[in-house]
Short mmCIF file of C-alpha atoms and ligand atoms in Angstrom, two decimals:
data_model
loop_
_atom_site.label_atom_id
_atom_site.label_comp_id
_atom_site.label_asym_id
_atom_site.label_seq_id
_atom_site.Cartn_x
_atom_site.Cartn_y
_atom_site.Cartn_z
CA MET A 1 0.00 0.00 0.00
CA THR A 2 1.08 3.54 -0.73
CA ASP A 3 0.72 5.83 2.26
CA MET A 4 -1.74 8.67 2.33
CA ILE A 5 -0.12 11.88 1.13
CA ASN A 6 1.46 13.66 4.10
CA PRO A 7 4.05 16.25 3.03
CA PRO A 8 6.40 17.85 5.55
CA TYR A 9 5.55 21.39 6.59
CA ARG A 10 7.72 23.85 4.66
CA LEU A 11 7.91 27.60 4.97
CA LEU A 12 7.94 28.69 1.31
CA MET A 13 9.98 31.91 1.12
CA GLY A 14 10.95 31.66 -2.53
CA PRO A 15 9.53 33.52 -5.55
CA GLY A 16 6.40 31.34 -5.56
CA PRO A 17 4.61 29.11 -4.95
CA ILE A 18 4.06 30.16 -1.34
CA ASN A 19 2.11 28.61 1.53
CA ALA A 20 -1.60 29.08 0.94
CA ASP A 21 -3.70 30.85 3.56
CA PRO A 22 -5.38 28.19 5.78
CA ARG A 23 -8.75 29.73 4.86
CA VAL A 24 -8.01 28.89 1.22
CA HIS A 25 -7.23 25.27 2.19
CA ARG A 26 -10.55 25.09 4.01
CA ALA A 27 -12.39 26.50 1.00
CA ILE A 28 -10.84 23.88 -1.29
CA SER A 29 -12.06 21.07 0.92
CA ALA A 30 -15.70 22.23 0.72
CA ALA A 31 -18.26 19.86 -0.84
CA LEU A 32 -18.69 19.77 -4.62
CA VAL A 33 -21.87 20.97 -6.28
CA GLY A 34 -23.07 20.47 -9.85
CA GLN A 35 -22.02 22.61 -12.76
CA TYR A 36 -25.38 24.37 -13.15
CA ASP A 37 -26.56 24.24 -9.55
CA PRO A 38 -27.75 27.78 -8.72
CA VAL A 39 -25.37 27.66 -5.76
CA MET A 40 -22.49 27.20 -8.20
CA THR A 41 -23.63 29.93 -10.60
CA ASP A 42 -23.90 32.28 -7.63
CA TYR A 43 -20.33 31.38 -6.66
CA MET A 44 -19.22 32.10 -10.22
CA ASN A 45 -20.89 35.52 -10.22
CA GLU A 46 -19.45 36.35 -6.80
CA THR A 47 -16.00 35.30 -8.00
CA MET A 48 -16.29 37.65 -10.99
CA GLN A 49 -17.30 40.51 -8.71
CA LEU A 50 -14.50 39.82 -6.20
CA PHE A 51 -11.86 39.75 -8.91
CA ARG A 52 -13.11 43.10 -10.26
CA THR A 53 -11.98 44.47 -6.89
CA VAL A 54 -8.64 42.66 -7.11
CA PHE A 55 -7.97 43.89 -10.67
CA GLN A 56 -9.44 47.34 -9.83
CA THR A 57 -11.73 47.26 -12.81
CA GLU A 58 -15.36 47.51 -13.80
CA ASN A 59 -14.78 45.07 -16.66
CA GLU A 60 -17.82 42.83 -17.03
CA GLN A 61 -15.53 40.13 -18.41
CA THR A 62 -13.53 39.24 -15.31
CA PHE A 63 -13.42 35.49 -14.63
CA LEU A 64 -11.16 32.45 -14.21
CA ILE A 65 -9.25 30.31 -16.67
CA ASP A 66 -8.82 26.79 -15.31
CA GLY A 67 -5.10 26.07 -15.31
CA THR A 68 -1.93 27.64 -14.00
CA SER A 69 -0.99 31.25 -14.77
CA ARG A 70 0.32 30.42 -18.21
CA ALA A 71 -3.14 29.10 -19.10
CA GLY A 72 -4.38 32.67 -18.63
CA ILE A 73 -1.50 34.05 -20.69
CA GLU A 74 -2.14 31.58 -23.47
CA ALA A 75 -5.90 32.18 -23.43
CA ALA A 76 -5.43 35.94 -23.71
CA LEU A 77 -2.82 35.78 -26.46
CA VAL A 78 -4.35 33.01 -28.60
CA SER A 79 -7.74 34.75 -28.45
CA LEU A 80 -6.42 38.21 -29.32
CA ILE A 81 -3.85 37.22 -31.93
CA LYS A 82 -4.57 36.00 -35.44
CA PRO A 83 -1.80 34.32 -37.41
CA GLY A 84 0.20 37.10 -39.05
CA ASP A 85 -0.65 39.74 -36.44
CA LYS A 86 2.25 41.69 -35.07
CA VAL A 87 2.97 41.52 -31.35
CA LEU A 88 5.55 43.63 -29.52
CA VAL A 89 7.21 42.12 -26.44
CA PRO A 90 9.50 44.38 -24.41
CA SER A 91 11.33 41.67 -22.49
CA PHE A 92 13.18 42.14 -19.19
CA GLY A 93 13.30 38.57 -17.87
CA ARG A 94 12.30 34.97 -18.26
CA PHE A 95 8.58 35.65 -18.51
CA GLY A 96 9.13 38.04 -21.40
CA LEU A 97 10.65 35.07 -23.20
CA LEU A 98 7.52 33.08 -22.38
CA LEU A 99 5.28 35.79 -23.88
CA GLN A 100 7.38 35.72 -27.04
CA GLU A 101 7.09 31.97 -27.32
CA ILE A 102 3.34 31.85 -26.72
CA ALA A 103 2.72 34.69 -29.20
CA GLN A 104 4.87 32.89 -31.78
CA ARG A 105 2.93 29.66 -31.30
CA ALA A 106 -0.29 31.63 -31.82
CA GLY A 107 1.13 32.55 -35.24
CA ALA A 108 2.13 36.13 -34.48
CA GLU A 109 4.98 37.97 -36.02
CA VAL A 110 6.82 38.87 -32.82
CA ALA A 111 8.99 41.95 -32.41
CA VAL A 112 11.17 41.97 -29.30
CA ARG A 113 13.02 44.62 -27.35
CA GLU A 114 15.42 43.46 -24.67
CA ILE A 115 17.12 45.14 -21.77
CA GLU A 116 19.53 43.88 -19.16
CA TRP A 117 18.01 41.66 -16.45
CA GLY A 118 17.56 43.72 -13.30
CA THR A 119 16.28 46.82 -15.11
CA VAL A 120 12.93 48.02 -16.54
CA PHE A 121 11.77 49.94 -19.63
CA THR A 122 10.84 53.61 -19.62
CA PRO A 123 7.49 54.55 -21.21
CA GLU A 124 9.50 56.46 -23.85
CA GLN A 125 11.38 53.30 -24.86
CA ILE A 126 8.08 51.44 -25.17
CA GLU A 127 6.50 54.21 -27.24
CA GLN A 128 9.50 54.33 -29.55
CA ALA A 129 9.27 50.57 -30.13
CA ILE A 130 5.54 50.89 -30.83
CA VAL A 131 6.18 53.63 -33.38
CA GLU A 132 8.86 51.50 -35.05
CA GLU A 133 6.93 48.23 -35.06
CA ARG A 134 3.25 49.27 -35.30
CA PRO A 135 2.02 46.14 -33.48
CA LYS A 136 -1.58 45.06 -32.94
CA VAL A 137 -0.80 43.92 -29.39
CA LEU A 138 1.72 45.03 -26.78
CA ALA A 139 2.47 42.10 -24.46
CA LEU A 140 4.29 43.22 -21.34
CA VAL A 141 5.02 41.47 -18.05
CA GLN A 142 4.35 43.60 -14.97
CA GLY A 143 6.36 41.83 -12.27
CA ASP A 144 8.93 39.34 -13.49
CA THR A 145 9.96 37.06 -10.64
CA SER A 146 13.05 35.91 -12.55
CA THR A 147 14.62 39.35 -12.09
CA THR A 148 12.43 40.72 -9.22
CA MET A 149 11.69 43.80 -11.34
CA ASN A 150 8.33 45.60 -11.46
CA GLN A 151 7.79 47.22 -14.85
CA PRO A 152 5.96 50.57 -14.41
CA LEU A 153 2.70 50.35 -16.39
CA GLU A 154 1.35 53.80 -15.63
CA GLY A 155 1.17 55.78 -18.84
CA VAL A 156 1.70 52.75 -21.08
CA GLY A 157 -2.06 52.35 -21.62
CA GLU A 158 -2.31 55.95 -22.89
CA ILE A 159 0.53 55.29 -25.31
CA CYS A 160 -1.23 52.16 -26.57
CA GLU A 161 -4.52 54.00 -26.95
CA LYS A 162 -2.84 56.80 -28.90
CA HIS A 163 -1.36 54.31 -31.36
CA GLY A 164 -4.35 51.95 -31.55
CA VAL A 165 -2.54 49.06 -29.85
CA LEU A 166 -4.13 46.47 -27.54
CA PHE A 167 -2.35 46.30 -24.19
CA TYR A 168 -1.93 42.93 -22.48
CA THR A 169 -0.06 42.40 -19.20
CA ASP A 170 0.98 39.31 -17.24
CA ALA A 171 0.44 40.39 -13.64
CA THR A 172 0.84 36.93 -12.07
CA ALA A 173 3.66 37.83 -9.73
CA SER A 174 2.74 41.43 -9.00
CA ILE A 175 -1.03 41.48 -8.42
CA GLY A 176 -2.02 41.91 -4.78
CA GLY A 177 1.46 42.97 -3.69
CA ASN A 178 2.06 45.93 -5.99
CA ASP A 179 -0.31 48.51 -7.48
CA LEU A 180 -2.25 47.30 -10.50
CA LYS A 181 -5.03 49.57 -11.72
CA VAL A 182 -6.51 47.94 -14.77
CA ASP A 183 -9.07 50.63 -15.62
CA GLU A 184 -7.07 53.68 -14.60
CA TRP A 185 -4.04 52.41 -16.51
CA LYS A 186 -6.12 51.47 -19.59
CA ILE A 187 -5.05 47.84 -19.68
CA ASP A 188 -7.05 45.78 -22.22
CA ALA A 189 -6.24 42.35 -20.87
CA ALA A 190 -4.54 41.21 -17.68
CA THR A 191 -4.00 37.72 -16.32
CA ALA A 192 -2.78 36.37 -13.01
CA GLY A 193 -2.34 33.27 -10.87
CA LEU A 194 -3.01 32.45 -7.24
CA GLN A 195 0.38 31.24 -6.04
CA LYS A 196 2.15 34.56 -5.55
CA CYS A 197 0.62 37.51 -3.65
CA LEU A 198 -2.93 36.08 -3.77
CA ALA A 199 -2.10 33.48 -1.09
CA GLY A 200 -3.45 30.44 -2.89
CA PRO A 201 -2.17 27.33 -4.63
CA SER A 202 -1.28 27.28 -8.30
CA GLY A 203 -4.00 26.10 -10.66
CA SER A 204 -6.41 28.93 -11.44
CA SER A 205 -5.76 31.97 -13.59
CA PRO A 206 -7.91 35.08 -13.05
CA ILE A 207 -8.34 37.20 -16.18
CA THR A 208 -9.95 40.53 -17.02
CA LEU A 209 -10.79 41.95 -20.46
CA SER A 210 -11.72 45.48 -21.51
CA GLU A 211 -14.65 46.11 -23.83
CA LYS A 212 -12.19 46.70 -26.65
CA ALA A 213 -10.55 43.31 -26.05
CA VAL A 214 -13.97 41.63 -25.82
CA GLU A 215 -14.96 43.14 -29.17
CA VAL A 216 -11.81 41.84 -30.85
CA ILE A 217 -12.35 38.37 -29.40
CA ASN A 218 -16.07 38.16 -30.15
CA SER A 219 -15.48 39.24 -33.74
CA ARG A 220 -13.73 35.88 -34.13
CA LYS A 221 -16.57 33.88 -32.64
CA VAL A 222 -17.71 30.68 -34.28
CA ILE A 223 -21.38 30.49 -33.44
CA GLU A 224 -21.67 26.74 -33.16
CA ALA A 225 -18.29 25.70 -31.93
CA GLY A 226 -16.49 23.65 -34.52
CA ILE A 227 -19.39 23.46 -36.99
CA ALA A 228 -19.50 25.77 -39.99
CA SER A 229 -22.65 25.77 -42.07
CA LYS A 230 -22.37 25.93 -45.87
CA GLU A 231 -23.14 29.66 -45.81
CA GLN A 232 -20.90 30.31 -42.88
CA VAL A 233 -17.57 29.07 -44.11
CA PHE A 234 -15.40 30.50 -41.47
CA ASP A 235 -12.08 31.95 -42.18
CA GLU A 236 -9.41 29.60 -40.86
CA VAL A 237 -7.17 32.57 -40.11
CA ASP A 238 -9.90 34.23 -38.11
CA ARG A 239 -10.93 31.29 -35.96
CA ILE A 240 -9.36 31.17 -32.49
CA ARG A 241 -6.78 28.42 -32.66
CA SER A 242 -7.65 26.70 -29.41
CA ASN A 243 -10.85 25.21 -28.12
CA TYR A 244 -9.93 25.16 -24.42
CA PHE A 245 -8.61 28.73 -24.54
CA ASP A 246 -11.27 30.14 -26.89
CA LEU A 247 -12.25 33.13 -24.77
CA ALA A 248 -15.32 33.82 -26.91
CA GLN A 249 -16.70 30.48 -25.75
CA VAL A 250 -15.41 30.82 -22.20
CA MET A 251 -17.16 34.22 -21.87
CA ASP A 252 -20.44 32.64 -22.99
CA TYR A 253 -19.91 30.00 -20.36
CA TRP A 254 -19.38 32.55 -17.56
CA GLY A 255 -22.06 34.90 -18.90
CA PRO A 256 -25.85 34.76 -18.52
CA SER A 257 -26.29 32.32 -21.42
CA ARG A 258 -24.12 29.75 -19.56
CA LEU A 259 -23.26 27.90 -22.76
CA ASN A 260 -21.53 24.69 -21.87
CA HIS A 261 -17.80 24.74 -22.44
CA HIS A 262 -15.55 22.91 -19.97
CA THR A 263 -16.50 21.59 -16.53
CA GLU A 264 -15.52 24.32 -14.10
CA ALA A 265 -12.70 23.24 -11.77
CA THR A 266 -14.99 23.62 -8.78
CA SER A 267 -12.43 23.24 -5.99
CA MET A 268 -10.06 25.70 -7.63
CA LEU A 269 -12.92 28.16 -8.03
CA TYR A 270 -13.53 27.85 -4.28
CA ALA A 271 -9.83 28.59 -3.76
CA ALA A 272 -9.75 31.58 -6.10
CA ARG A 273 -12.95 33.00 -4.62
CA GLU A 274 -11.47 32.75 -1.11
CA CYS A 275 -8.18 34.38 -2.19
CA ALA A 276 -10.08 37.32 -3.66
CA ARG A 277 -12.45 37.48 -0.69
CA ILE A 278 -9.54 37.69 1.79
CA LEU A 279 -7.82 40.40 -0.25
CA SER A 280 -10.98 42.48 -0.70
CA GLU A 281 -11.60 42.25 3.02
CA GLU A 282 -8.09 43.55 3.70
CA GLY A 283 -8.33 46.20 0.97
CA MET A 284 -6.07 46.31 -2.08
CA GLU A 285 -4.12 49.33 -0.88
CA GLN A 286 -3.53 47.76 2.54
CA ALA A 287 -2.38 44.53 0.90
CA VAL A 288 0.15 46.43 -1.21
CA GLN A 289 1.35 48.28 1.92
CA ARG A 290 1.72 44.97 3.80
CA HIS A 291 3.85 43.57 0.98
CA TYR A 292 5.87 46.76 0.89
CA HIS A 293 6.66 46.69 4.63
CA HIS A 294 7.55 43.02 4.92
CA GLY A 295 9.54 43.15 1.70
CA ARG A 296 11.39 46.15 3.02
CA ALA A 297 12.06 44.49 6.41
CA MET A 298 13.53 41.50 4.56
CA LEU A 299 15.65 43.82 2.42
CA GLU A 300 16.98 45.74 5.45
CA GLY A 301 17.70 42.46 7.21
CA VAL A 302 19.55 40.85 4.32
CA LYS A 303 21.58 44.01 3.77
CA ALA A 304 22.50 44.19 7.46
CA LEU A 305 23.73 40.58 7.34
CA GLY A 306 26.34 41.96 4.95
CA LEU A 307 24.89 40.53 1.74
CA GLU A 308 24.59 42.39 -1.55
CA LEU A 309 21.25 43.02 -3.25
CA PHE A 310 20.50 42.49 -6.93
CA GLY A 311 18.99 44.84 -9.50
CA ASP A 312 17.47 48.30 -9.68
CA LEU A 313 16.01 48.54 -6.17
CA GLU A 314 13.87 51.55 -7.18
CA HIS A 315 11.90 49.24 -9.47
CA LYS A 316 11.92 46.08 -7.40
CA MET A 317 8.62 44.27 -6.75
CA ASN A 318 7.57 44.57 -3.11
CA ASN A 319 7.32 40.80 -2.77
CA VAL A 320 10.63 39.37 -3.97
CA LEU A 321 14.27 40.19 -3.37
CA GLY A 322 17.35 39.15 -5.35
CA VAL A 323 20.41 38.48 -3.18
CA TYR A 324 23.93 37.87 -4.49
CA ILE A 325 25.39 34.58 -3.31
CA PRO A 326 28.56 35.59 -1.40
CA GLU A 327 31.85 34.65 -2.99
CA GLY A 328 33.19 31.28 -1.90
CA VAL A 329 29.75 30.09 -0.78
CA ASN A 330 27.94 27.29 -2.57
CA GLY A 331 24.46 28.68 -3.16
CA GLU A 332 22.81 25.30 -3.57
CA ASP A 333 24.34 24.00 -0.31
CA VAL A 334 22.87 26.95 1.57
CA ARG A 335 19.44 26.38 0.01
CA ALA A 336 19.60 22.67 0.85
CA GLY A 337 20.68 23.49 4.42
CA LEU A 338 17.81 25.92 4.88
CA LEU A 339 15.37 23.29 3.62
CA ASN A 340 16.73 20.30 5.53
CA ASN A 341 17.62 22.02 8.81
CA PHE A 342 14.94 24.70 9.02
CA GLY A 343 12.21 23.57 6.62
CA ILE A 344 12.57 26.89 4.78
CA GLU A 345 12.65 27.15 1.00
CA ILE A 346 14.24 30.09 -0.81
CA GLY A 347 14.61 30.35 -4.59
CA THR A 348 17.42 29.72 -7.02
CA SER A 349 17.51 31.65 -10.32
CA PHE A 350 17.51 31.16 -14.08
CA GLY A 351 19.38 32.12 -17.22
CA PRO A 352 22.06 34.78 -16.83
CA LEU A 353 21.45 34.91 -13.06
CA HIS A 354 21.78 31.18 -12.45
CA GLY A 355 24.30 30.45 -9.68
CA LYS A 356 24.66 34.18 -8.99
CA ILE A 357 21.63 35.11 -6.93
CA TRP A 358 19.04 33.66 -4.58
CA ARG A 359 15.51 34.97 -4.66
CA ILE A 360 13.68 35.46 -1.37
CA GLY A 361 9.94 36.06 -1.40
CA THR A 362 7.67 37.73 1.13
CA MET A 363 4.32 37.28 -0.51
CA GLY A 364 0.71 36.39 0.01
CA TYR A 365 0.13 34.55 3.26
CA ASN A 366 3.88 34.67 3.96
CA ALA A 367 4.17 38.46 3.91
CA ARG A 368 4.35 38.54 7.72
CA LYS A 369 6.67 39.64 10.51
CA ASP A 370 7.18 36.15 11.96
CA THR A 371 8.13 34.61 8.59
CA VAL A 372 10.57 37.44 7.82
CA LEU A 373 12.32 37.23 11.22
CA THR A 374 12.43 33.41 11.14
CA THR A 375 13.93 33.40 7.65
CA LEU A 376 16.57 35.99 8.56
CA ALA A 377 17.58 34.08 11.70
CA ALA A 378 17.83 30.81 9.78
CA LEU A 379 19.73 32.41 6.91
CA GLU A 380 22.31 33.82 9.30
CA ALA A 381 22.83 30.46 11.02
CA GLN A 382 23.02 28.53 7.77
CA LEU A 383 25.41 31.02 6.14
CA LYS A 384 27.71 30.81 9.13
CA ARG A 385 27.74 27.01 8.87
CA SER A 386 28.57 27.31 5.17
CA GLY A 387 31.64 29.39 5.99
CA ALA A 388 30.31 32.81 5.01
CA SER A 389 31.12 35.80 7.16
CA VAL A 390 27.89 37.42 8.30
CA VAL A 391 27.15 40.17 10.79
CA ALA A 392 25.90 38.31 13.87
CA GLY A 393 22.35 39.36 14.74
CA GLY A 394 22.44 41.93 11.95
CA GLY A 395 19.55 40.54 9.95
CA THR A 396 16.93 40.21 12.64
CA GLY A 397 18.21 43.39 14.31
CA ALA A 398 17.70 45.53 11.22
CA ALA A 399 14.31 43.98 10.51
CA PHE A 400 13.23 44.58 14.12
CA ASP A 401 14.39 48.19 13.82
CA TYR A 402 12.42 48.67 10.61
CA TYR A 403 9.29 47.18 12.15
CA THR A 404 9.64 49.46 15.18
CA GLU A 405 10.13 52.47 12.93
CA VAL A 406 6.90 51.80 11.00
CA GLY A 407 4.93 50.55 14.01
CA ILE A 408 4.48 46.87 13.06
C1 LIG B 1 5.39 32.99 -11.44
C2 LIG B 1 5.00 33.57 -12.73
C3 LIG B 1 4.19 32.85 -13.63
C4 LIG B 1 3.79 31.45 -13.30
O1 LIG B 1 3.16 30.74 -14.32
P1 LIG B 1 2.60 29.29 -13.97
O2 LIG B 1 2.01 28.80 -15.23
O3 LIG B 1 1.60 29.46 -12.87
O4 LIG B 1 3.77 28.49 -13.51
C5 LIG B 1 3.78 33.50 -14.78
N1 LIG B 1 4.17 34.77 -15.06
C6 LIG B 1 4.95 35.47 -14.21
C7 LIG B 1 5.34 36.85 -14.53
C8 LIG B 1 5.40 34.88 -13.02
O5 LIG B 1 6.20 35.56 -12.20
#
């Protein structure tokens, strides 16, 4: 017999996933109801309303894609892009590369602008690229966990509007922990995931679409999915190239007509609804402030241990910190020590940063004083054991000082 699943308790202080809020675990374990049970349709409507608060939007079309965050990315891009359309991706990390790849697979002609990892684009650079490339869609990551950077989006929507470009953003890592104002910033499509600042498990991707985006998507609608009548020979270029991610169909499924599409992932909807409920209860501004303060306490602590910080700190996400691995220290040994001795996970890194930095997260349910202080204490002890010279008591001391200063 295989034993019942019983994982060890870990404190997940990496760049995501993080520990889910216990309330989210309780919501997931709630009883299942049928697809068209009025109880379920009420939950769906409530979920849409709650995520309007999270995305700070009035967009009618605000719902969930069943799947991890990249399901939301893929749904947005494959539904907006026709083969041959031009897409501009200003890329500043690993998730910019993902947007390029998904747009390419959707048949787009992809134009890319790249900058050094650890920096962000200015609105002027983005506008210049738009003028040069004349894309249909601008696909831009907000917070890229691979570099910890938070791309400023304010003003980008106006630029897109001026040039008639649709503006999509992947806000998976940033939403809930950093400002994201979908309506105010004129974002046409935004997608997210639960496993970063939303305090849930991976597996559901909230999405919101402006009226302009909805129009573009619905213009590609095939009335009876997959069946073209003799008169209605649909244009193969026009038809959305995915059934699962056909947002025209998914909107009809979430909308009043409730046209059958997939079977809603009921337990994940419970989870997503609870994540959004907890955040709305706290208030979006308060949640961003909480992420700011605990992120800052971690930063002060790590710095006071004598470690060096990565990237443009002015544009760092509140919820994740890049830390240079000190010279002569084996980064993977320290991570393994933290996991095996303290049950704490911190993140490694990818691409040009691999082997150079760790990434430490303070997000979602783990953006708390106790998790920050525990992690700093453990990091100090483990670094000392790995032969690094650290300032004894420096980490927790500086974090304590910061907390005192801001009254936490
Ligand atoms: C973490 C992250 C994701 C995660 O995608 P999954 O499909 O849920 O693994 C996507 N985009 C960004 C910007 C992220 O930081």
